[in-house]
CSV table of C-alpha atoms and ligand atoms in Angstrom, one decimal:
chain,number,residue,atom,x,y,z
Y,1,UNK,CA,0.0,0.0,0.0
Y,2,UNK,CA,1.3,2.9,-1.0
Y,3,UNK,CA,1.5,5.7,1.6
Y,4,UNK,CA,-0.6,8.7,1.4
Y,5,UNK,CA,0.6,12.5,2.5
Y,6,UNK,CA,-1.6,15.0,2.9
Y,7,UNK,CA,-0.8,18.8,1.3
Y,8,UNK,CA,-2.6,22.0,0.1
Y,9,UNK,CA,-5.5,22.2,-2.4
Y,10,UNK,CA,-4.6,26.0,-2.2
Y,11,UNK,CA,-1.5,27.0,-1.0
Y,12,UNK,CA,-1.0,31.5,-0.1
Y,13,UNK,CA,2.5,30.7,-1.6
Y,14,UNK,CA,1.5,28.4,-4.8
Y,15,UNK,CA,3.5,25.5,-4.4
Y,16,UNK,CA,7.0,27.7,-3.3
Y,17,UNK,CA,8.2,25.2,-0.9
Y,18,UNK,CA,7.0,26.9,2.0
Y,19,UNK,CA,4.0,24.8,3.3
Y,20,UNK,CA,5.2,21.9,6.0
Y,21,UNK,CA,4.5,18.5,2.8
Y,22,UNK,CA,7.4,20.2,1.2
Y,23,UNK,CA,9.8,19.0,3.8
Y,24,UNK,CA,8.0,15.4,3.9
Y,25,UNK,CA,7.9,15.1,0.2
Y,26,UNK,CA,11.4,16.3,0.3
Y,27,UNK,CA,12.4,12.7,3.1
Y,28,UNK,CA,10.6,10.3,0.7
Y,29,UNK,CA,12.9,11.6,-1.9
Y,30,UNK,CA,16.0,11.1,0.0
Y,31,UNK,CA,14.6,7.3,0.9
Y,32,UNK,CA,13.6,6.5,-2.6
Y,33,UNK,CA,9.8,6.0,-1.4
Y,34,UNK,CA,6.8,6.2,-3.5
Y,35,UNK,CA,4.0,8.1,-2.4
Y,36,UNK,CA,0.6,9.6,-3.0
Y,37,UNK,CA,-1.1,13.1,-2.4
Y,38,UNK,CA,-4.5,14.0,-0.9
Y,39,UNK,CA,-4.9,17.3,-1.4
Y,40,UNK,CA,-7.1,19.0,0.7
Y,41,UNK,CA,-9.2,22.2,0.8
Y,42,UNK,CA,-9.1,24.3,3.7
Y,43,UNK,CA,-12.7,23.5,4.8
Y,44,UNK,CA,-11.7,19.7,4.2
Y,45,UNK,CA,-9.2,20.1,6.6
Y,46,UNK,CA,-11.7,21.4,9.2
Y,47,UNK,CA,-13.9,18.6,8.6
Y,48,UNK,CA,-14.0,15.6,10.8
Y,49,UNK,CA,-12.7,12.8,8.4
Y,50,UNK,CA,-9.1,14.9,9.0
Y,51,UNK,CA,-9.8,16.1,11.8
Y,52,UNK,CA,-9.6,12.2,12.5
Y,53,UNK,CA,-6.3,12.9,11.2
Y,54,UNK,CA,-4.8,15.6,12.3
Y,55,UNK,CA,-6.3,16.9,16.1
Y,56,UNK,CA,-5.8,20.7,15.1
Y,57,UNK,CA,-6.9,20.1,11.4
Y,58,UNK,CA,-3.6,21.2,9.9
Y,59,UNK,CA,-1.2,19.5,6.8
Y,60,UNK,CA,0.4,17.3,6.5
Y,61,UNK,CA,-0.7,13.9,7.8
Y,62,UNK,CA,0.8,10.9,6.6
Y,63,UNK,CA,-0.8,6.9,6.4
Y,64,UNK,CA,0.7,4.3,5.8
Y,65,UNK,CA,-0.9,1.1,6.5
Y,66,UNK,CA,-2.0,1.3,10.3
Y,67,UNK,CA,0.2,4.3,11.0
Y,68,UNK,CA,-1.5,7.7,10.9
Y,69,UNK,CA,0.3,10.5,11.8
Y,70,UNK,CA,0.4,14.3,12.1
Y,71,UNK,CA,3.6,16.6,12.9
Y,72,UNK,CA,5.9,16.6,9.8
Y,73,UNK,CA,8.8,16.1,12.6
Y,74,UNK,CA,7.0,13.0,14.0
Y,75,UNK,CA,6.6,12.3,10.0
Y,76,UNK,CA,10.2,12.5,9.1
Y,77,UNK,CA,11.3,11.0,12.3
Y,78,UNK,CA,9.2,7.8,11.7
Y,79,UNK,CA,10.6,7.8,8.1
Y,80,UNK,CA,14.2,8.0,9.2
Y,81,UNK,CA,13.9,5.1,11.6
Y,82,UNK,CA,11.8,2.9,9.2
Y,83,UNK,CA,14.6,3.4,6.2
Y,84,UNK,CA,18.5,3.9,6.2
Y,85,UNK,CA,19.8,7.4,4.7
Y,86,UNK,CA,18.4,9.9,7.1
Y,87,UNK,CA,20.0,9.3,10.3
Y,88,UNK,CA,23.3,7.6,11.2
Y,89,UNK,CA,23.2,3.9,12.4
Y,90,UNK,CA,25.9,5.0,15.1
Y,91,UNK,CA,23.6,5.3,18.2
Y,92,UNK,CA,25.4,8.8,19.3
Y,93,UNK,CA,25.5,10.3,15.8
Y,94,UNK,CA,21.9,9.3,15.2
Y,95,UNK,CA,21.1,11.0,19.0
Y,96,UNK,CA,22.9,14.1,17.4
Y,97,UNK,CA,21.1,14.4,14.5
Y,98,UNK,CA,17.8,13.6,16.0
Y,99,UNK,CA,18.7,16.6,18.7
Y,100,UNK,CA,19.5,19.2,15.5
Y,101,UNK,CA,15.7,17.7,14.0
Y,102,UNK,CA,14.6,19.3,17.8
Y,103,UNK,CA,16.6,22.3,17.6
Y,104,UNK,CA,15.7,23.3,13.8
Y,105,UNK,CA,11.7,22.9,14.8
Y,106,UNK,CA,12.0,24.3,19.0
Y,107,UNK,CA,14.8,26.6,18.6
Y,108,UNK,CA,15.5,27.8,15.0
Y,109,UNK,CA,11.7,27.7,13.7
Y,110,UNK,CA,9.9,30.0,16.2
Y,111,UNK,CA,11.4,33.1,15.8
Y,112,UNK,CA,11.4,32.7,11.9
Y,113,UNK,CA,7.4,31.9,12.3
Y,114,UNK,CA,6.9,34.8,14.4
Y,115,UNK,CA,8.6,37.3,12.0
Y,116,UNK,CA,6.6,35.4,9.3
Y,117,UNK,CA,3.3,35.5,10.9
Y,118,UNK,CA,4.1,39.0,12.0
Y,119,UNK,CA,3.9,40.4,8.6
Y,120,UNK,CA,1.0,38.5,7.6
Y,121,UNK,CA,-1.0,39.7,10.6
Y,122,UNK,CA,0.7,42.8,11.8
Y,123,UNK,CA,2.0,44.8,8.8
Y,124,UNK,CA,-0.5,47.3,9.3
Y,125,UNK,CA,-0.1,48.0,12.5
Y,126,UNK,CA,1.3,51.7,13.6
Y,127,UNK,CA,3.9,49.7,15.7
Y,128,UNK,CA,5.1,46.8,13.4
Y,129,UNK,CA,7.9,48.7,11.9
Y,130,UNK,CA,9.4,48.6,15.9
Y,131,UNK,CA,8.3,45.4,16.3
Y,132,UNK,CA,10.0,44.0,13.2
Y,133,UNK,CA,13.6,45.7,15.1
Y,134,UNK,CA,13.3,42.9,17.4
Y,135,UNK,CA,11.8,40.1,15.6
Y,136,UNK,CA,14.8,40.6,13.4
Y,137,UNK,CA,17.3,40.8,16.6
Y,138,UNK,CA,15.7,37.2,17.4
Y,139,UNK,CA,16.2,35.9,14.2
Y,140,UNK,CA,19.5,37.0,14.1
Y,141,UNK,CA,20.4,35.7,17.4
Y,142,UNK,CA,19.4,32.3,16.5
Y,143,UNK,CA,21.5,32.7,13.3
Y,144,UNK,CA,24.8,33.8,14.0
Y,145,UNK,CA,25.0,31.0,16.9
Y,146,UNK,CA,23.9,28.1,14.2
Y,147,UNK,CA,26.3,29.9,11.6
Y,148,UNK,CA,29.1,29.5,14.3
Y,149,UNK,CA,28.5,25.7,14.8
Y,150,UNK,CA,28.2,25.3,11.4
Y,151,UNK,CA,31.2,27.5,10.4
Y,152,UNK,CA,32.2,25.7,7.5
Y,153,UNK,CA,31.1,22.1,7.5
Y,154,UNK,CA,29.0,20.7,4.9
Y,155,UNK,CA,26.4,19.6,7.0
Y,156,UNK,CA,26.0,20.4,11.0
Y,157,UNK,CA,27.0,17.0,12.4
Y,158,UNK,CA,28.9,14.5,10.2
Y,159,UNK,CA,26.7,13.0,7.3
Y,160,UNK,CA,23.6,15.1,5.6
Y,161,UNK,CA,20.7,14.3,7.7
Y,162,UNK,CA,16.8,14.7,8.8
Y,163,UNK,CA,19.0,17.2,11.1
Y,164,UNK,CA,19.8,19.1,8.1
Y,165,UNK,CA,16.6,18.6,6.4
Y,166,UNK,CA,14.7,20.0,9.0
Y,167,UNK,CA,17.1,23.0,9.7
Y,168,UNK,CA,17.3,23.8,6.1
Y,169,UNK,CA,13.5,23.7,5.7
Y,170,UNK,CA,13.3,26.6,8.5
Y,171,UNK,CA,15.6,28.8,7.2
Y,172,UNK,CA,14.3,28.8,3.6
Y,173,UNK,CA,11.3,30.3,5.3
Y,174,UNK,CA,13.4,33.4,6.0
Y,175,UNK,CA,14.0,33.5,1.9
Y,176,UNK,CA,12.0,36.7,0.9
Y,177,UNK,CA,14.0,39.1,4.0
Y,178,UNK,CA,17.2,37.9,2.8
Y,179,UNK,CA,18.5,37.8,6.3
Y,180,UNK,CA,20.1,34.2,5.4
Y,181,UNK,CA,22.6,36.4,3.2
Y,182,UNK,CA,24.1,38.2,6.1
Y,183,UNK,CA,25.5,34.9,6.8
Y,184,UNK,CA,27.8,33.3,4.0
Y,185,UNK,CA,28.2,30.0,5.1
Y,186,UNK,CA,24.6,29.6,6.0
Y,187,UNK,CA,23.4,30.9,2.7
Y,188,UNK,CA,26.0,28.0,1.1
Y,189,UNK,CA,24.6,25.9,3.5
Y,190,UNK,CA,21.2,26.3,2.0
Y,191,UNK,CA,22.4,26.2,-1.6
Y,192,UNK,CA,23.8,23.0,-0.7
Y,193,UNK,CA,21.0,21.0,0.7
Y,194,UNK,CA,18.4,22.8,-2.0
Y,195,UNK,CA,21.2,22.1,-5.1
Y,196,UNK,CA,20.2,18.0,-3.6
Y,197,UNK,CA,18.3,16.3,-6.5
Y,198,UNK,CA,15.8,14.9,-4.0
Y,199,UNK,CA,15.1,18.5,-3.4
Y,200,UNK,CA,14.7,19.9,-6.8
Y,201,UNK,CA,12.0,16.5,-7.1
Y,202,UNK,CA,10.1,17.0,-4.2
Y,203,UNK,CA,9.8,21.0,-5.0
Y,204,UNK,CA,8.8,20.2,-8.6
Y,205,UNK,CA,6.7,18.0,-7.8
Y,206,UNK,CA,4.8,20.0,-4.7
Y,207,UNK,CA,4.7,22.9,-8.0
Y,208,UNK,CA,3.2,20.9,-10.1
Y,209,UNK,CA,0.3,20.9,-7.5
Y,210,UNK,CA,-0.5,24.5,-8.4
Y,211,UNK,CA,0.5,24.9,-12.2
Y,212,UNK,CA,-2.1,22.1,-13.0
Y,213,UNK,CA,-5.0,23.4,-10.8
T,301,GTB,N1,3.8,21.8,13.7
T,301,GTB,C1,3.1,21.4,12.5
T,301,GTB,C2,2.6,22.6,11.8
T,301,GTB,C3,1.7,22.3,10.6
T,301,GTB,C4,1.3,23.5,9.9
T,301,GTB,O1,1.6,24.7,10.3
T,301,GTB,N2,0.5,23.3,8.8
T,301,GTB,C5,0.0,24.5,8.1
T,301,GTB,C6,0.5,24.5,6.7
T,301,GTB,S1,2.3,24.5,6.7
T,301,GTB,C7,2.5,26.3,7.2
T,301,GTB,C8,2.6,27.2,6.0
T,301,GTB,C9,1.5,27.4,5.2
T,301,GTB,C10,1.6,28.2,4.0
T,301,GTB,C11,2.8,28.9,3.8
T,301,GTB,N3,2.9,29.7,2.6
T,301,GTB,O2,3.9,30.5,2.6
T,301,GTB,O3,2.1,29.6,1.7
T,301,GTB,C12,3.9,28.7,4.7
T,301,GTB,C13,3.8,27.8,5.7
T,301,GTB,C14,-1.5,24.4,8.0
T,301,GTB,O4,-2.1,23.3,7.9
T,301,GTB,N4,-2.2,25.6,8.1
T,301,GTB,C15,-3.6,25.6,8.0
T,301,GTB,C16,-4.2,25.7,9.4
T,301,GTB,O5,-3.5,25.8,10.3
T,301,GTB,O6,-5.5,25.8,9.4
T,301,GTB,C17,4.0,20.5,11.6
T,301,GTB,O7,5.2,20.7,11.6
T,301,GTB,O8,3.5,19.6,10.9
């Protein structure tokens, strides 16, 4: 049975990259897994049959046989244990990169969300250009200390990983401010993982979603 993944009927960024299937799609394509698509409307995902799914009616979900689950963390996590590529066999490299998978979605991600979410929501407001000052200082916080651990290693701990994929999944959300550029190694960084022909397939392909629509 081929497993299903649940993404965007509409997506605010048409098939960019941005939505959280991209970084799913993106695993299966390191593993060499097949998969299928439900693509789902925003009411659909409101409706119980996802909610079944997914608890706070979000994408993605992913099945597979008698394993349902939500969280594209959870997701890649479950993929990385069920198929060698993703995570080291060693039992303290694989700790490692399971610990960066943490860091890129506790650490990394929330400050980048909150700038994102603070432009769709807050743009207008008389105070958002102040408020901006120090979404940015938090962003940049978080970057110059993962730019220093990275310095200039290919990847952050040995081997590309679900580490990587993760981390580099949250900083292409910082893509349109250009901050990423400030730091050179962590713009090459990104480069790197997105120049990955799993990448370029699993972006095509979450695309194709909205030129065919
Ligand atoms: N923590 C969850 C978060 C899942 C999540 O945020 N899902 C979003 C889509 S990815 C977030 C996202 C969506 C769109 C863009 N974009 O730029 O177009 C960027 C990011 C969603 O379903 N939103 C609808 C809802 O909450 O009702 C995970 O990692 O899986």
């Amino acid at each position: 049975m081929t497993p299903i993944l649940t993404a965007f009927k509409h997506s605010p960024d048409r098939g960019q990259g941005l939505a959280r299937d991209m970084r799913v799609r993106w695993a299966l394509e390191e593993l060499g897994l097949a998969y299928d698509v439900h693509l789902l409307t925003f009411e659909e995902m409101k409706q119980p049959a996802h909610l079944a799914r997914h608890p706070f009616g979000q994408i993605p979900t992913y099945e597979d046989g008698n394993v349902v689950l939500f969280e594209s963390g959870a997701i890649l996590l479950h993929l990385a244990e069920q198929h060698p590529g993703l995570l080291p066999a060693d039992t303290g490299a694989r700790m490692r990169a399971i610990t960066w998978m943490f860091a890129a979605l506790n650490t990394v991600e929330p400050p980048i969300v909150e700038r994102s979410m603070a432009w769709v929501l807050e743009r207008e407001q008389p105070w958002y250009a102040q408020r901006l000052v120090m979404l940015d200082e938090r962003v940049r916080r978080r970057l110059s200390q993962l730019s220093a651990r990275l310095g200039d290693a290919p990847w952050l701990d040995g081997d590309f990983s679900a580490g990587d994929l993760l981390m580099v999944s949250v900083l292409l959300r910082l893509q349109s401010s250009g901050i990423v550029g400030e730091y050179p190694d962590l713009a090459a960084y990104v480069d790197r993982a997105t120049a990955r022909p799993a990448y370029q397939r699993a972006f095509a392909a979450q695309l194709a979603v909205f030129q065919n629509l």
